Coordinates of C-alpha atoms in Angstrom, one line a residue:
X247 CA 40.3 -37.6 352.2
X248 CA 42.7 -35.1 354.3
X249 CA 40.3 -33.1 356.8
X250 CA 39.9 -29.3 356.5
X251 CA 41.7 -26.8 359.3
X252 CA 39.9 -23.8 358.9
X253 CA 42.0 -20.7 359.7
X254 CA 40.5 -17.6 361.9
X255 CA 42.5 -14.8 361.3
X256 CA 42.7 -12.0 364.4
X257 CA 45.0 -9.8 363.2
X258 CA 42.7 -7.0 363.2
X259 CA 41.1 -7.7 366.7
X260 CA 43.6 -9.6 369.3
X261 CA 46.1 -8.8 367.2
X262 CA 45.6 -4.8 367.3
X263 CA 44.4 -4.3 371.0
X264 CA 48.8 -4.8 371.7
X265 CA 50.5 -2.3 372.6
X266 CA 52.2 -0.5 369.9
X267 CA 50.4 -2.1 366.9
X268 CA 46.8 0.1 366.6
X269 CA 45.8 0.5 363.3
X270 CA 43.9 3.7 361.5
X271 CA 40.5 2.3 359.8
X272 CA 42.5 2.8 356.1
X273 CA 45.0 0.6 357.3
X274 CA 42.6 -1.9 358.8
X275 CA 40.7 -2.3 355.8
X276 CA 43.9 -2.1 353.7
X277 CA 45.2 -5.2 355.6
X278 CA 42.0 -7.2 355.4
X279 CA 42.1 -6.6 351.6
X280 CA 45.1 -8.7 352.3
X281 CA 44.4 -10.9 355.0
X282 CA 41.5 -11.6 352.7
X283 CA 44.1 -12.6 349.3
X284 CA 45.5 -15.2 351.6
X285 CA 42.0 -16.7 351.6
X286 CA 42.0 -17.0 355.3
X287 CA 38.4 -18.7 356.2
X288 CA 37.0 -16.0 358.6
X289 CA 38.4 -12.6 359.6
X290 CA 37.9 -11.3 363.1
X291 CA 37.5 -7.4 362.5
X292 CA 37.3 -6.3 365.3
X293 CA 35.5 -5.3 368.5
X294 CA 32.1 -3.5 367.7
X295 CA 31.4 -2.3 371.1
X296 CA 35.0 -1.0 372.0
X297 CA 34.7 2.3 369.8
X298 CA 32.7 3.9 367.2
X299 CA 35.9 3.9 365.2
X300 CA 36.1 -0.4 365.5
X301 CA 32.4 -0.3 365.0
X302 CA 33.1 2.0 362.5
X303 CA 36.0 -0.3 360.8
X304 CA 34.1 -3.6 360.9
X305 CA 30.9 -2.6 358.5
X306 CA 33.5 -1.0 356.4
X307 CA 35.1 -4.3 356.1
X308 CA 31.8 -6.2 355.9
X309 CA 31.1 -4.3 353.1
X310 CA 34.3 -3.7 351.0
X311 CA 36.1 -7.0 351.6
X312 CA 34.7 -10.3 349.9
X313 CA 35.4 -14.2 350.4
X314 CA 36.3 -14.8 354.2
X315 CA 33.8 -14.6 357.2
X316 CA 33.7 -11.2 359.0
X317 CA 33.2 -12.1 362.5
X318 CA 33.2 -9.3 365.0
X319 CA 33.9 -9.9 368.5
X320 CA 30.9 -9.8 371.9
X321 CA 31.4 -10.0 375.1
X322 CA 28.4 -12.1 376.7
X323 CA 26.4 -8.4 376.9
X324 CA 23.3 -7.7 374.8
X325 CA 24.9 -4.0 373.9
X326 CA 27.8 -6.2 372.8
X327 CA 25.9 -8.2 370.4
X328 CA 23.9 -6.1 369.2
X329 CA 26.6 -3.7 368.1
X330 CA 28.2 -6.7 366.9
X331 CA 25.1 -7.7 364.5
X332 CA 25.1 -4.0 363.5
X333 CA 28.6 -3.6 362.3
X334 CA 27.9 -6.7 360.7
X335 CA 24.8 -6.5 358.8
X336 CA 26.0 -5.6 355.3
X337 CA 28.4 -8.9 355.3
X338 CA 27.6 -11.2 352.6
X339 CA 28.7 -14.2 355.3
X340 CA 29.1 -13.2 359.0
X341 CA 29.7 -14.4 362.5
X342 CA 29.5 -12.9 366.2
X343 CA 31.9 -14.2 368.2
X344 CA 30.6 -14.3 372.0
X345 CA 33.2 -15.2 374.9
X346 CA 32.8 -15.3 378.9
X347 CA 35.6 -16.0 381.5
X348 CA 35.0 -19.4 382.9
X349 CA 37.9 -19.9 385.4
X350 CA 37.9 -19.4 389.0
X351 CA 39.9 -16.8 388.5
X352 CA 37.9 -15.0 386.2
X353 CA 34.4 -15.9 388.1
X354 CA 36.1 -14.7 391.2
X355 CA 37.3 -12.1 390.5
X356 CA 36.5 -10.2 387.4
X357 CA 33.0 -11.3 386.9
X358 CA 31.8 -12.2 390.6
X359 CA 29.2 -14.6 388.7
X360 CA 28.8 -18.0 390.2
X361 CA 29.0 -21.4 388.3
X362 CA 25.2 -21.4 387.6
X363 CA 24.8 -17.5 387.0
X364 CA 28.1 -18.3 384.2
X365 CA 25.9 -20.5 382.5
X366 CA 23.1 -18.6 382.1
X367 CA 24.8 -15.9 381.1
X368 CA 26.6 -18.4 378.0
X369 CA 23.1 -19.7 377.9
X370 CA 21.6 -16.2 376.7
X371 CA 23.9 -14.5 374.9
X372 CA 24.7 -17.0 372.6
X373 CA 20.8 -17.6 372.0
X374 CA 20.6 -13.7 371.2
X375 CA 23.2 -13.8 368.9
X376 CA 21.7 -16.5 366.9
X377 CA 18.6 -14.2 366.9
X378 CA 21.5 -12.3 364.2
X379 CA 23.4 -14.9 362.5
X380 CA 23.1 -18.4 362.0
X381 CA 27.1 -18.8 362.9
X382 CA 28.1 -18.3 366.8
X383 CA 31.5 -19.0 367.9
X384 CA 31.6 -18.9 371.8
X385 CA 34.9 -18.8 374.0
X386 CA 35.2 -19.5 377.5
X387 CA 38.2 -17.3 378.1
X388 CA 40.6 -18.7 380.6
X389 CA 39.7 -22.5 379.4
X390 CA 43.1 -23.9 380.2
X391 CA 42.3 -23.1 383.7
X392 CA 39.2 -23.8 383.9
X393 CA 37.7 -26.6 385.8
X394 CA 37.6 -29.7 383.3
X395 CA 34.0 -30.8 384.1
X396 CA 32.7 -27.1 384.2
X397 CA 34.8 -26.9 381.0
X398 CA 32.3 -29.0 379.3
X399 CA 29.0 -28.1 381.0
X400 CA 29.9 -24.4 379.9
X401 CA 30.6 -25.5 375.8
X402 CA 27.4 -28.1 375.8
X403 CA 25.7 -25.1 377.2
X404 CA 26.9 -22.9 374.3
X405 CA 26.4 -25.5 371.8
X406 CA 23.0 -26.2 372.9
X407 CA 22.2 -22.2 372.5
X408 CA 23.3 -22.4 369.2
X409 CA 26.9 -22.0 369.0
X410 CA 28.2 -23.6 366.0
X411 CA 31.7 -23.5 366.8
X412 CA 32.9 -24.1 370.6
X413 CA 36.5 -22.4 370.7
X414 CA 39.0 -22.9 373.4
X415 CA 41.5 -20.4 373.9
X416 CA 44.3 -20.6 376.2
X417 CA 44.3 -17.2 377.0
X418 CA 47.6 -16.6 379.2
X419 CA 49.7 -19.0 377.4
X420 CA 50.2 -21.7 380.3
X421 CA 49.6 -24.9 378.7
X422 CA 51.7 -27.0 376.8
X423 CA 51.6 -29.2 374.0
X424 CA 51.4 -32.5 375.6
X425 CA 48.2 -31.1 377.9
X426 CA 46.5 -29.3 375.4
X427 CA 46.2 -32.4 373.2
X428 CA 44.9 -34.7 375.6
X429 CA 42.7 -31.8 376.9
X430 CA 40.6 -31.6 373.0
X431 CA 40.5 -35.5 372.9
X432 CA 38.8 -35.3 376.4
X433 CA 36.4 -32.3 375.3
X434 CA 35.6 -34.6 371.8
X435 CA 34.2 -37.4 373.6
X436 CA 32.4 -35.1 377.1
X437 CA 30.8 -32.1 375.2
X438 CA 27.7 -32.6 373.7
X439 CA 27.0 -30.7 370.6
X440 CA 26.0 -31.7 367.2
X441 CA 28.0 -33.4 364.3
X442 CA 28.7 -30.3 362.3
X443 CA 30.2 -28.0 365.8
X444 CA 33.4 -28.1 365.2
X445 CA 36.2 -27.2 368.2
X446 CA 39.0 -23.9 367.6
X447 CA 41.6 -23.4 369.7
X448 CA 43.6 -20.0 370.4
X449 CA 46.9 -19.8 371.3
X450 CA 49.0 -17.2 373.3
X451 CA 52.9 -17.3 373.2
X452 CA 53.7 -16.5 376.7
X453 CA 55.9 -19.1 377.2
X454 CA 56.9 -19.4 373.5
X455 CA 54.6 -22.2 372.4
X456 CA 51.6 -20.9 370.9
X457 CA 52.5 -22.0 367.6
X458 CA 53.2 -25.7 368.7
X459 CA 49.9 -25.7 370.8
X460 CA 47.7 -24.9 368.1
X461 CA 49.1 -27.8 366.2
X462 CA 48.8 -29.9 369.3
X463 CA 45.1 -29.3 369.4
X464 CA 44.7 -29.8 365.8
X465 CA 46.3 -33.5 366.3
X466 CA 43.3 -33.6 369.6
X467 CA 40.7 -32.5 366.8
X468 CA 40.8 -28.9 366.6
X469 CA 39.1 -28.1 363.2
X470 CA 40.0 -24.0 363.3
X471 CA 43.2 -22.3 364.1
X472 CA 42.9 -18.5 365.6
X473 CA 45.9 -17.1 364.7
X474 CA 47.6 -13.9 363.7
X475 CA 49.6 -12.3 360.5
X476 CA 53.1 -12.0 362.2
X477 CA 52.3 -13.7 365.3
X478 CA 51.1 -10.2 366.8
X479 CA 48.6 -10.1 369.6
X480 CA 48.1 -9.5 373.3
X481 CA 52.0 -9.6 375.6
X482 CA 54.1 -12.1 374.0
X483 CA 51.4 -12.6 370.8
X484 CA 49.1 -15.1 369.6
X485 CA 49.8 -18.2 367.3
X486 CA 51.3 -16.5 364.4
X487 CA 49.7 -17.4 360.8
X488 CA 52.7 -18.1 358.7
X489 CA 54.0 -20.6 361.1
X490 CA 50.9 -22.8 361.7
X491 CA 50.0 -22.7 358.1
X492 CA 53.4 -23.7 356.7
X493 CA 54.1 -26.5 359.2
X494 CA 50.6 -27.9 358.5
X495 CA 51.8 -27.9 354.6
X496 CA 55.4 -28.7 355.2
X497 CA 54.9 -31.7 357.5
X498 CA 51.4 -33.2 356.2
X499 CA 52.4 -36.2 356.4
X500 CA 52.8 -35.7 360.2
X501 CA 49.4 -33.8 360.5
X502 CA 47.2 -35.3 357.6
X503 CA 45.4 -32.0 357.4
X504 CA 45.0 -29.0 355.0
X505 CA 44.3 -25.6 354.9
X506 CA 42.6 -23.4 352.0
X507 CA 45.1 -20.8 352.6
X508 CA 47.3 -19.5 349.5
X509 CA 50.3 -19.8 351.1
X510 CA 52.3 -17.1 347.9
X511 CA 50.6 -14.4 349.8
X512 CA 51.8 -14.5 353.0
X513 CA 55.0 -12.6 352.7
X514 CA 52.9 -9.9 350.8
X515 CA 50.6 -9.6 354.2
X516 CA 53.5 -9.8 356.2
X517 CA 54.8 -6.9 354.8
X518 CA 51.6 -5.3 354.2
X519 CA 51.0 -5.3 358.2
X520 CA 54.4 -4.4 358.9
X521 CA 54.4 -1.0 356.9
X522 CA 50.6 -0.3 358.7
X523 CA 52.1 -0.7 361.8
X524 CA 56.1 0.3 361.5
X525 CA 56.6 -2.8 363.1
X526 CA 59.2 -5.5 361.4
X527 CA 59.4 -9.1 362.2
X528 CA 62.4 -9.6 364.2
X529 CA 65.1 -10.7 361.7
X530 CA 65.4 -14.2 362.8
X531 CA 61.8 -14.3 362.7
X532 CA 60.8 -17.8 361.3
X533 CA 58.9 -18.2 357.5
X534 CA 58.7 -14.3 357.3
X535 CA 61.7 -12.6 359.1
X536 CA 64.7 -11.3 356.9
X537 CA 67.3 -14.1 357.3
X538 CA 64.2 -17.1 357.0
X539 CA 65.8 -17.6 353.6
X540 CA 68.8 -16.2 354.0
X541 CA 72.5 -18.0 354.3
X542 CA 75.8 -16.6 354.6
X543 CA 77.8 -19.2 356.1
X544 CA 79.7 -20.8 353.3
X545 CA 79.2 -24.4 354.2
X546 CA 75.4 -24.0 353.6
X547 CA 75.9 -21.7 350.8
X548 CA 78.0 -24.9 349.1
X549 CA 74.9 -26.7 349.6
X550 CA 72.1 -24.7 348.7
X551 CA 74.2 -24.2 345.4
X552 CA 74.1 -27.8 344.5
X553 CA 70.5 -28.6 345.9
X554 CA 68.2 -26.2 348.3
X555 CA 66.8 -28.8 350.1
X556 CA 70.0 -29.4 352.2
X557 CA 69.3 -26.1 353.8
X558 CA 65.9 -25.4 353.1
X559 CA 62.7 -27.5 353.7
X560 CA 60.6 -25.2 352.3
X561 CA 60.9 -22.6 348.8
X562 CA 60.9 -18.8 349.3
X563 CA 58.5 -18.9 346.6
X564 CA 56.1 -20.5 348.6
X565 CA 55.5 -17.9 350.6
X566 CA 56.0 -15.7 347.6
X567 CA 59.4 -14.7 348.5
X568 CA 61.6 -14.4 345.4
X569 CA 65.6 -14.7 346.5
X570 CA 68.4 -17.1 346.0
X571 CA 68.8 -16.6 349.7
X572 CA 73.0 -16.3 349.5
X573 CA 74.2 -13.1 351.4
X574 CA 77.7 -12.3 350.8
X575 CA 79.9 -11.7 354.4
X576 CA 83.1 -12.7 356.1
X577 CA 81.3 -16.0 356.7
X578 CA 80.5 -16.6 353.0
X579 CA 83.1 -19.4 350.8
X580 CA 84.8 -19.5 347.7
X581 CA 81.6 -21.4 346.0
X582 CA 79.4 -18.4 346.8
X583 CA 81.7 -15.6 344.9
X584 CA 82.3 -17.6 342.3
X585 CA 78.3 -18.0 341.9
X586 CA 77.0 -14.4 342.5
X587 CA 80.3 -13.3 340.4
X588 CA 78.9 -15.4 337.4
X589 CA 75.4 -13.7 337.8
X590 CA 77.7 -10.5 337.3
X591 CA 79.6 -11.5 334.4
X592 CA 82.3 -12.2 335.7
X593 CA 84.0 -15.9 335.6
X594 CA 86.5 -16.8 338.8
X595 CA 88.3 -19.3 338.5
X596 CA 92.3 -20.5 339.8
X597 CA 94.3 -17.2 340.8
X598 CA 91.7 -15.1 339.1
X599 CA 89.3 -16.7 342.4
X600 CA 92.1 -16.6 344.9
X601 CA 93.1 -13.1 344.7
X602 CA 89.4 -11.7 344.4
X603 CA 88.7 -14.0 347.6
X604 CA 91.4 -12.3 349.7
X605 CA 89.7 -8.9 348.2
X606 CA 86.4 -9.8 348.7
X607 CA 87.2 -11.2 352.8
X608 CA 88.8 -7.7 353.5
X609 CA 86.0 -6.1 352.4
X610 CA 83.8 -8.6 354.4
X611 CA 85.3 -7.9 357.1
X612 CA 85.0 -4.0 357.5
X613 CA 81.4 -4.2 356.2
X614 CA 79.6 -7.3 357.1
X615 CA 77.5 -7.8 353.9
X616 CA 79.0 -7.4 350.8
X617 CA 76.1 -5.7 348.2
X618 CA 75.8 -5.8 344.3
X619 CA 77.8 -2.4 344.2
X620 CA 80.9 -3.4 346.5
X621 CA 81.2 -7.0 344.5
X622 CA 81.0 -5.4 341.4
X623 CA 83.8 -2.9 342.6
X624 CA 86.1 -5.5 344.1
X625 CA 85.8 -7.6 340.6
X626 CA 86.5 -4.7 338.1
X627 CA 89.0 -3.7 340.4
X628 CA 90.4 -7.3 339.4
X629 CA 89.6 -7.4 336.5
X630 CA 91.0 -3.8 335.7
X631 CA 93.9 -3.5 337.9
X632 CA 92.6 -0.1 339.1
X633 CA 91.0 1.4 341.9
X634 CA 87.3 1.1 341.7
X635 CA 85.4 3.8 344.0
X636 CA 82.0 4.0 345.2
X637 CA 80.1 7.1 346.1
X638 CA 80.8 7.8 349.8
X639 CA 78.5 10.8 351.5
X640 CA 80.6 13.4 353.3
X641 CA 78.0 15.9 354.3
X642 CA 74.2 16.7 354.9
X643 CA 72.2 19.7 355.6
X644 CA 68.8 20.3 356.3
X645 CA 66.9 23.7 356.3
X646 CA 63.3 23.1 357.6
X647 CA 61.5 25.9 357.7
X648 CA 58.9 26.8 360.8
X649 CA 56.0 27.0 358.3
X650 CA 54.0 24.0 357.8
X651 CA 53.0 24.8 354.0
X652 CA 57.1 25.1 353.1
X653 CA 58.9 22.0 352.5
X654 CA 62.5 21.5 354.2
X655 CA 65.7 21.5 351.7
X656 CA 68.4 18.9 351.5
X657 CA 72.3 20.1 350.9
X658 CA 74.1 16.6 350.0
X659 CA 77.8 16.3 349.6
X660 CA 78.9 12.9 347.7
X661 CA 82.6 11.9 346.9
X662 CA 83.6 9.6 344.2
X663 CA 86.9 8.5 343.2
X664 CA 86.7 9.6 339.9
X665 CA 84.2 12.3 340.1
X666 CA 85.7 13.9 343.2
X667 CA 82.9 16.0 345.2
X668 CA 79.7 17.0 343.6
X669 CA 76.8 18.5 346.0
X670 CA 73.4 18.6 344.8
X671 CA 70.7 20.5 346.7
X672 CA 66.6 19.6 346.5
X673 CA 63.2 20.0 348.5
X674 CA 60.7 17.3 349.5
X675 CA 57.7 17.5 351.7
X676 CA 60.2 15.7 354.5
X677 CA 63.8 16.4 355.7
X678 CA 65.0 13.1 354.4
X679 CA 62.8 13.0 351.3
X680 CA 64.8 16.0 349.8
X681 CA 68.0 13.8 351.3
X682 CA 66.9 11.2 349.2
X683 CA 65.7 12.8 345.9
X684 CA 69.2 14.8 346.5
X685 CA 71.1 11.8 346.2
X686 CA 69.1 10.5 343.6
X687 CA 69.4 13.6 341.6
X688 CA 73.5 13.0 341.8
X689 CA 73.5 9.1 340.7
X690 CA 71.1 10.1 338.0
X691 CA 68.1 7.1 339.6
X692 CA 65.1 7.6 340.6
X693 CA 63.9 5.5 343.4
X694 CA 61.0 5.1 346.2
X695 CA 61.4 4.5 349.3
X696 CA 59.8 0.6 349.9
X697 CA 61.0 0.6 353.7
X698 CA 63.5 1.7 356.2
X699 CA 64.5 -0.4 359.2
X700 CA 66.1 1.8 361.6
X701 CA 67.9 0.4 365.7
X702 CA 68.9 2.8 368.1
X703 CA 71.8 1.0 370.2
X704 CA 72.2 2.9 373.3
X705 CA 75.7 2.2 374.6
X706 CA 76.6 0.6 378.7
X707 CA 75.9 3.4 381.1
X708 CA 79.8 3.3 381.8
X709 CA 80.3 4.4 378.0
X710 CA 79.2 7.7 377.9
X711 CA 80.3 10.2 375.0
X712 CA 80.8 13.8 374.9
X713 CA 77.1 14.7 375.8
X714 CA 76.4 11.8 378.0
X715 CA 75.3 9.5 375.1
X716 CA 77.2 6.6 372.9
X717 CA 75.0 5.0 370.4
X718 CA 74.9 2.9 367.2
X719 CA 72.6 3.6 364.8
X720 CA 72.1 1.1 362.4
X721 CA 69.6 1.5 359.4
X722 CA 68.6 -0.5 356.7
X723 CA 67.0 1.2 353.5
X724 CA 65.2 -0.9 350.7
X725 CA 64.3 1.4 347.4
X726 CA 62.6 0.3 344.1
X727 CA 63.2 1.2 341.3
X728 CA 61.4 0.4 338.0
X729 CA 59.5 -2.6 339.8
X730 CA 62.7 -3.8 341.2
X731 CA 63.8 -4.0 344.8
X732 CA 67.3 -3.0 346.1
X733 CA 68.5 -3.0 349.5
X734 CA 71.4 -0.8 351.2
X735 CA 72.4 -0.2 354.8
X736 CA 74.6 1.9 357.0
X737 CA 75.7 2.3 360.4
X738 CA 76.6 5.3 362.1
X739 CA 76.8 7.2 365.3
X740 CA 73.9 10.1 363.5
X741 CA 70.5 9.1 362.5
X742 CA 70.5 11.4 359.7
X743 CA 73.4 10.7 358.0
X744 CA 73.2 7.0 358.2
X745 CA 69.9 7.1 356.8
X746 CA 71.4 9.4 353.9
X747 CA 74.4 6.8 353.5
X748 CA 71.9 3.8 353.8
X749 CA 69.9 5.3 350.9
X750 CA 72.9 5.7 348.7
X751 CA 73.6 2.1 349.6
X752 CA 70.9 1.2 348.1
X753 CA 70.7 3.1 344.7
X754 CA 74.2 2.4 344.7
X755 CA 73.0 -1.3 344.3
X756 CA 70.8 -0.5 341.7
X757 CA 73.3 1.4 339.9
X758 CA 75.4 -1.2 339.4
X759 CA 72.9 -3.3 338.0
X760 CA 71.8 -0.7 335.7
X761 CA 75.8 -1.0 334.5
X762 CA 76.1 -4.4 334.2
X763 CA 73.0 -5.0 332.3
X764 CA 74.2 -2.1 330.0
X765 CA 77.9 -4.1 329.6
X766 CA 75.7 -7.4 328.7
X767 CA 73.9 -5.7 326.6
X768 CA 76.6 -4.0 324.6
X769 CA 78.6 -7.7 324.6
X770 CA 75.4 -8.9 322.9
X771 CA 75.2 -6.3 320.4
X772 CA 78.6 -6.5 319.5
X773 CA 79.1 -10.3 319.2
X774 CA 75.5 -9.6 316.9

């Protein structure tokens, strides 16, 4: 029978207290409505004594979210716990999760406790909190550098109070895969607890290994995984979900283990954190980040289009993540255009391929990604003999009034080839809302803004422009529109404008859809 790996989710607590990612309580109980769908085993909420507002968060949570654990986290204080067991006394199933630094360090200098007055403290605590809940966890923060055999005095101590499950978090991120390993074989045969205590281990990716520590420790009899949506957390982050998760499933047969986590909701709480937070995965972030899935390099493309699995050792949809994963660009092959020119009707083949591949590389190469709206322009164009045009933007205004009850008003200027100039004027609560709906208004689509990914490149200091700055800005804008999602991008020297130009990107995109599914559909009728 494959043993269970239970998986501790801290997105809400370790992950939150980094810089740059605190959360208002809608958004924290919005992502542990999702955190939750993944059916992560216990959720650490939070920190009951940090604020009201955490307090605050974690019995909304206890009460609103169903299925996981809500654990909230204690320092070895009785103020601590007991706000702890407060926040926490509507839960259905709940844990307090005590911790204590336990290195010389920590003793030293932080606490100024000696060995003996550490132990009482771990002694006490954890015997209030079971006074609360029948599940402790206990932590002896610092425990990579913490003296082995004072290592297992303080986590027999704990277990002896009542801890139920002894974790061991290497809290700066120092050890490595080989050590940590050895070091839970070691703490499996020296700590005394009972048979159902299981050992957790938490992982920080200082030195970039968090990920392949916690799998290390599972392989030295770790039984729960603290980890985080994202791989958010304290500096460098904590052992990020997604990646523990999906190498426990992808290589089982190196691991022998399981998880209970259903693994078609992770990209949804990816996403769901990132638009809490306005903070993205980096793109070459792995399982979740933009190009996980993604492959422009025609080689691979030739592959994937015969079999996935030469390129892929995992589906998109098991993360539920629905894309073929080719992205047209200067790197792309014949193979490629022929395939995603099929999907658009059109069949290349011979001289018909050869001159739409010398069209298509041009275009590649003044761009970078070649979307649904510049393919389908470069094959009619082929097809047709003529000129194909997309809409271009050649100028916006803004008027925001001073008042905070007016809304600002959006003058946008669009060229087509064939329609010339038309300018279209509208008012949003938000400058580049009436932007948007402005454009929208022209290509006759109505879409909603799903995202909008937007770097600032400041140039060298020796590249100055005519106000002392040189800058990229590159933007990437993904709309839906009737359920569907459609992505467009732009780069500029403005913010506004390439926003603006990214947005028409991307209704653009759907446009041409909307066109080709109207030609099929008229081809169908016809030949009916």
């Amino acid at each position: 029978m494959t043993d269970q790996v239970l998986i501790f989710d801290t997105t809400l607590r370790d992950g939150e207290q980094a810089p740059g990612f605190s959360m208002t309580p809608d958004g924290k109980l919005r992502l542990a409505r999702a955190i939750a769908a993944l059916r992560v085993d216990v959720i650490e909420a939070g920190f009951a004594a940090a604020s009201p507002g955490d307090a605050q968060s974690i019995t909304d949570i206890a009460r609103q979210v169903e299925g996981p654990i809500i654990c909230s986290l204690s320092r070895a204080h009785r103020g601590d716990i007991l706000a702890s067991a407060t926040a926490l006394r509507d839960a259905p199933r709940k844990r307090i999760h005590v911790f204590l630094g336990t290195s010389p360090l920590h003793r030293e200098y932080k606490l100024h406790m000696s060995r003996e007055e550490v132990l009482e403290a771990i002694r006490t605590s954890v015997a209030y909190a079971r006074e609360f809940v029948d599940d402790v966890e206990f932590s002896p923060e610092d425990a990579i550098r913490t003296e082995r055999d004072f290592l297992v005095e303080a986590l027999s101590v704990a277990a002896a109070a009542g801890a139920t499950t002894l974790n061991v978090p290497d809290t700066v991120g120092y050890t490595t895969p080989d050590e940590i390993g050895e070091l839970f074989r070691y703490l499996g045969e020296q700590v005394e607890r009972s048979a159902e205590t299981i050992f957790s281990t938490h992982c920080h990716d200082d030195l970039g290994m968090a990920v392949a520590n916690s799998l290390a420790a599972v392989r030295g009899g770790a039984r729960q995984i603290e980890c985080a949506v994202n791989g958010i957390g304290e500096r460098a982050g904590n052992c990020a979900l997604e990646d523990v998760v999906m190498a426990l499933r992808t290589r089982a047969d190196a691991f022998g283990v399981a998880t209970a986590i259903d693994t078609t909701r992770i990209m949804s709480a990816s996403r769901t954190l990132a638009q809490i937070t306005n903070s993205p995965p980096p793109r070459n972030k792995s399982i979740v980040g933009a190009n996980a899935f993604a492959h422009e390099s025609g080689i691979h493309q030739h592959g994937i289009l015969q079999n996935r699995e030469t390129y892929e050792i995992m589906k998109p949809e098991d993360i539920g993540l629905q894309t073929d994963g080719i992205v047209l660009g200067k790197h792309s092959g014949r193979h490629a255009l022929a395939a995603r020119a099929r999907e658009l009707g059109h069949v290349l083949d011979g001289d018909a391929l050869n001159a739409a591949f010398v069209a298509f590389k041009a275009v590649a190469d003044e761009v970078g990604t070649v979307d649904t709206a510049r393919l389908s322009a470069i094959l009619a164009e082929q097809s047709s003999h003529k000129p194909q045009s997309l809409w271009k933007l050649n100028k916006v205004d803004i008027r925001a009034p001073v008042s905070a009850t007016a809304w600002p008003v959006a003058r946008v200027e669009l060229e087509h080839g064939e329609r010339g100039r038309v300018t279209d004027i509208a008012s949003a609560p938000g400058a580049l809302d009436a932007a948007f709906l402005a454009v929208s208004q022209v290509l006759g689509i109505a879409a909603r803004v799903d995202s909008v990914d937007m770097q600032y490149l400041a140039a060298e200091k020796d590249v100055e422009g005519p106000a002392g700055q040189a800058a990229t800005v590159l933007v990437e804008v993904t709309v839906d529109v009737s359920g569907e999602i459609f992505s467009g991008r732009a780069r500029a020297r403005d913010i506004l404008p390439c926003c603006v130009s990214a947005y028409l990107d991307a209704v653009s995109n759907a446009d041409a859809v909307r066109r080709l599914r109207s030609q099929q559909s008229s081809r169908v009728n016809q030949a009916a």
